[in-house]
C-alpha positions as a LaTeX table, in Angstrom:
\begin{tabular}{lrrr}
\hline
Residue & $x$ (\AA) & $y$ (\AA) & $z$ (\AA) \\
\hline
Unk1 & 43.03 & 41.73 & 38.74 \\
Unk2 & 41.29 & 39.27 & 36.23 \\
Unk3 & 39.12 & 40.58 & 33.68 \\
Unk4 & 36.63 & 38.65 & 31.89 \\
Unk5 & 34.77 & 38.84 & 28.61 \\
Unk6 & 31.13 & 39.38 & 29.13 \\
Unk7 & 30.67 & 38.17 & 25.27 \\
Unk8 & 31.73 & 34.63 & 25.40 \\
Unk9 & 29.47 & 33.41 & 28.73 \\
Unk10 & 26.48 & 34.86 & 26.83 \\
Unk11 & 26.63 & 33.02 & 24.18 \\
Unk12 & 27.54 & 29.82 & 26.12 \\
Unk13 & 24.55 & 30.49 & 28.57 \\
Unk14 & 22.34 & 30.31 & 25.22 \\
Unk15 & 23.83 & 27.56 & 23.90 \\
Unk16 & 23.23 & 25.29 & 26.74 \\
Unk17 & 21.06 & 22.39 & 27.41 \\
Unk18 & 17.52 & 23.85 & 28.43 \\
Unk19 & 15.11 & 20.84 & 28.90 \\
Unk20 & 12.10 & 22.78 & 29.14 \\
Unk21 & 13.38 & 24.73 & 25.97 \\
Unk22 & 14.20 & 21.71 & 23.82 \\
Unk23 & 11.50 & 19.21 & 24.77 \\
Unk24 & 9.39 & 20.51 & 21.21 \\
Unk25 & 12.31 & 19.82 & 19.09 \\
Unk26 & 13.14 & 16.83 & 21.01 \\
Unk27 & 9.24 & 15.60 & 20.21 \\
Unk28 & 9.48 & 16.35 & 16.87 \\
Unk29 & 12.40 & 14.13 & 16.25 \\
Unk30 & 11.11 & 11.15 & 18.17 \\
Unk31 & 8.63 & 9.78 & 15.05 \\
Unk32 & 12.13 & 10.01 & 12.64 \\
Unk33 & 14.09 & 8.41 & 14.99 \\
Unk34 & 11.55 & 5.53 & 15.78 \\
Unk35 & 10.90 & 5.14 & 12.12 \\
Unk36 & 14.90 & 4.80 & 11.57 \\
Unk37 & 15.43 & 2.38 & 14.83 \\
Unk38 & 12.67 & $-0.34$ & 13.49 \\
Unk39 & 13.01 & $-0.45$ & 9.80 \\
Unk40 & 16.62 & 0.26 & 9.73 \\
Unk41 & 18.13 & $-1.04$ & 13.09 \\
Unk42 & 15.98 & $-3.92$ & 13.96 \\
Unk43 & 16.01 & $-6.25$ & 10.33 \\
Unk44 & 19.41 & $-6.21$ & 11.20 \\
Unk45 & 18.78 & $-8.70$ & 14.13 \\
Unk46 & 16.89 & $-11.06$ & 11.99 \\
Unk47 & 20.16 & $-11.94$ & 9.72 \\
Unk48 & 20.51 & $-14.12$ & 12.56 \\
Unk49 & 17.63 & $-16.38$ & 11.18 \\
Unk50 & 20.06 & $-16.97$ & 7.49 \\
Unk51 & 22.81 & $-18.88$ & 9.38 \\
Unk52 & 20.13 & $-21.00$ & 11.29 \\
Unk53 & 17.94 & $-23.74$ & 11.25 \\
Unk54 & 14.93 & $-21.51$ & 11.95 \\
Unk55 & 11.84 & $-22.81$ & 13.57 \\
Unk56 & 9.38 & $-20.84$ & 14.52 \\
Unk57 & 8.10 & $-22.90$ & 17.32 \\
Unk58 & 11.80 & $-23.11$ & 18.83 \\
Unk59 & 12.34 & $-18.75$ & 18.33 \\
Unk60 & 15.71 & $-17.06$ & 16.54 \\
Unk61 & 17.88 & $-17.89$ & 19.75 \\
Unk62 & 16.87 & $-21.48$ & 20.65 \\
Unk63 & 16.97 & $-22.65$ & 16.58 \\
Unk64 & 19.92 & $-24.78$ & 15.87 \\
Unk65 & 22.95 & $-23.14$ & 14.08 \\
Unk66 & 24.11 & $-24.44$ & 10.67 \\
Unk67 & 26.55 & $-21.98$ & 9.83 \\
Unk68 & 26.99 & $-21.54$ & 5.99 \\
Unk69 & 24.32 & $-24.37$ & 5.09 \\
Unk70 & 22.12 & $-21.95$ & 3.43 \\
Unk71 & 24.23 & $-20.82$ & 0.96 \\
Unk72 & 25.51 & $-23.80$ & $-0.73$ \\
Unk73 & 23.47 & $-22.68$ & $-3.97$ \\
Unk74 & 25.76 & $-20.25$ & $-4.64$ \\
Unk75 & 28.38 & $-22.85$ & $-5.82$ \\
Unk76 & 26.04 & $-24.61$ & $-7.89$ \\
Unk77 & 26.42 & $-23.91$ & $-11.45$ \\
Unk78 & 22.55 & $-23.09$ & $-11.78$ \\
Unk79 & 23.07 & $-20.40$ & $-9.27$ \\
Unk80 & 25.27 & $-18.55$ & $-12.08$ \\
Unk81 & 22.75 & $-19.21$ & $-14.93$ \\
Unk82 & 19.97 & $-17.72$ & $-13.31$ \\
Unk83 & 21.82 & $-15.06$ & $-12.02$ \\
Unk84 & 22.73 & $-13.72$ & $-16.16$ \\
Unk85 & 18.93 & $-14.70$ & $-16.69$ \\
Unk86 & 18.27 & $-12.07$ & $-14.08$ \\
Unk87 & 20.34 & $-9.64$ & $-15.07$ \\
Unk88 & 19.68 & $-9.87$ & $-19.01$ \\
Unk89 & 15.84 & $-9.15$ & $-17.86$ \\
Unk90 & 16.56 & $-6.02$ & $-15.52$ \\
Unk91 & 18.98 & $-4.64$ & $-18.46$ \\
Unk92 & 16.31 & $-5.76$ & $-21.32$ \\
Unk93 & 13.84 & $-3.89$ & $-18.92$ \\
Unk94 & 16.10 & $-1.33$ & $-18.68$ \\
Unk95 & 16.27 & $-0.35$ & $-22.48$ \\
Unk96 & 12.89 & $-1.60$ & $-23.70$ \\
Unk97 & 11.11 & $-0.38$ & $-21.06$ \\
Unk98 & 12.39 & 3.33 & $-20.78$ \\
Unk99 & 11.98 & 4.83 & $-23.71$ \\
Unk100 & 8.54 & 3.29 & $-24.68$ \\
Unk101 & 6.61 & 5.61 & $-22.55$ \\
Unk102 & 8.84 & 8.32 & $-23.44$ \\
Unk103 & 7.90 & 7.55 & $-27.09$ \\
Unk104 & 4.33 & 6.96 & $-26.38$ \\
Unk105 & 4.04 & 10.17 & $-24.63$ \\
Unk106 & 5.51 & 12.55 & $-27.43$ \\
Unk107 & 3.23 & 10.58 & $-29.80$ \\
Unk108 & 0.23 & 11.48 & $-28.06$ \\
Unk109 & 0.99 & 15.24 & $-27.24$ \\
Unk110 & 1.51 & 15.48 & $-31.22$ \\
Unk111 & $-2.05$ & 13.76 & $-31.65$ \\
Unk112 & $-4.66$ & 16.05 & $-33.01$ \\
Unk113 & $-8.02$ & 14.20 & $-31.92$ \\
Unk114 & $-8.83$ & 15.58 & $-28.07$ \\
Unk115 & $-10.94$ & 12.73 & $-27.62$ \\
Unk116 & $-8.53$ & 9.91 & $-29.31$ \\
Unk117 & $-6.45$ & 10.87 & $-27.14$ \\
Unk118 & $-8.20$ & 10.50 & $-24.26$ \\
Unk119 & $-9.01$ & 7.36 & $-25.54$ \\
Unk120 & $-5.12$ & 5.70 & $-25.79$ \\
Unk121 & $-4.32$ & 7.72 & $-22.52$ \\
Unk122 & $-6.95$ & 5.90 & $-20.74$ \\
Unk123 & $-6.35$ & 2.65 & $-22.20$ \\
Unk124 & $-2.84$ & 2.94 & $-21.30$ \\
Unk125 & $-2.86$ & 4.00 & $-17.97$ \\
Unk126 & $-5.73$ & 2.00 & $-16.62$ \\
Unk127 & $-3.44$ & $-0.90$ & $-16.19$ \\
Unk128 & $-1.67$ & 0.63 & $-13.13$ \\
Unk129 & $-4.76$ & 1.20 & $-11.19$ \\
Unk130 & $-6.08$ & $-2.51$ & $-11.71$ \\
Unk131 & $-5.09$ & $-5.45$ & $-10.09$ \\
Unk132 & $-3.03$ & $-7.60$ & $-13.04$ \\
Unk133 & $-5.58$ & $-10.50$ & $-12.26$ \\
Unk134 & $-8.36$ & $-7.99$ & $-13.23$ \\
Unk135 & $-6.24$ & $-7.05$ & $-16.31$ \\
Unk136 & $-5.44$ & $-10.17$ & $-17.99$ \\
Unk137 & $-9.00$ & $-11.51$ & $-16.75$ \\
Unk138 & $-10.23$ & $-8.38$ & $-19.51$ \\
Unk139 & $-7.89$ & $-9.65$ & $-21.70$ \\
Unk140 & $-8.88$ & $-12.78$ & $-21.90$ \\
Unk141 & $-12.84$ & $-12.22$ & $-22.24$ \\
Unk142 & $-11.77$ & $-9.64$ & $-24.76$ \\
Unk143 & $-9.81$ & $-11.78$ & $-26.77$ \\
Unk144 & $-12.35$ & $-15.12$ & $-26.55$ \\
Unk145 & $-13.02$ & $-16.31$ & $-30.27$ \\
Unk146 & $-16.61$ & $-17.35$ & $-28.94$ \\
Unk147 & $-17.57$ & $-14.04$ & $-27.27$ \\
Unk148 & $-15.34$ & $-11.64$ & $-27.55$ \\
Unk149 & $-15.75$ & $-8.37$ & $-28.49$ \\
Unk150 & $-12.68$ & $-8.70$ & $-30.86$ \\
Unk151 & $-13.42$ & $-11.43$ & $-32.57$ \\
Unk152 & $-17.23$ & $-10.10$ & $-33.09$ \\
Unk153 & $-15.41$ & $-6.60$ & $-34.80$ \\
Unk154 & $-13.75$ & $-8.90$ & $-36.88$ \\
Unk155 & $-14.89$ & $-10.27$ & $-40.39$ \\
\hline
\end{tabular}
């Protein structure tokens, strides 16, 4: 006589693959997964294009291949200049440009003057709403010694 446990086939009768049942979930995924196949998945195919003579008349597959051709700048000694170049900016960015704002900001919460304070918050974050052509085209009429509006405040 065999005896079986009525406990375990329950819970592998929910656990199993419903179609009907897991079609929502299924859908739900589907915009994730498409999202993760063509900007993560499919750049991967054009590294092809780095170790070829690309032509875009001729495709990725019928371009001639050149191997390491494309890289030879990385042995030339300007390669390593501008690469310190780069990285002195990013770390000068780094510790110029972080604590400014931070600066700027407790300065203004400790201003008195509502409306100067407006003012300077306006002034400084108009800038990253405008194109930087707009900005330094400002700029530049601002600061014009014929008709500027600075040079006319000034004696």
């Amino acid at each position: 006589m065999k005896t079986r446990s009525q406990g375990s086939h329950a819970l592998v009768n929910k656990l199993r693959f419903k179609p009907s049942r897991d079609i929502p979930s299924y859908m739900m995924v589907l915009p994730a997964m498409v999202f993760l196949f063509l900007f993560t998945y499919m750049p991967m195919y054009g590294i092809i294009i780095a170790f070829k003579d690309y032509s875009p008349f001729r495709g990725i597959m019928a371009s001639y291949w050149v191997g390491f051709k494309h890289f030879g700048f990385l042995a030339d000694e300007s390669f390593w200049r501008v690469f310190r170049n780069t990285i002195a900016i990013n770390i000068y960015d780094i510790i110029f440009g972080f604590p400014i704002p931070i600066l700027l900001a407790i300065c203004l919460n400790e201003l008195v003057s509502k409306r100067f304070k407006k003012i300077v918050q306006v002034v400084t974050y108009l800038p990253h709403f405008i194109s930087w052509v707009v900005v330094s085209g400002i700029f530049v009429t601002l600061l014009n010694p014929q008709f500027g509006l600075v040079f006319k405040w000034l004696p």
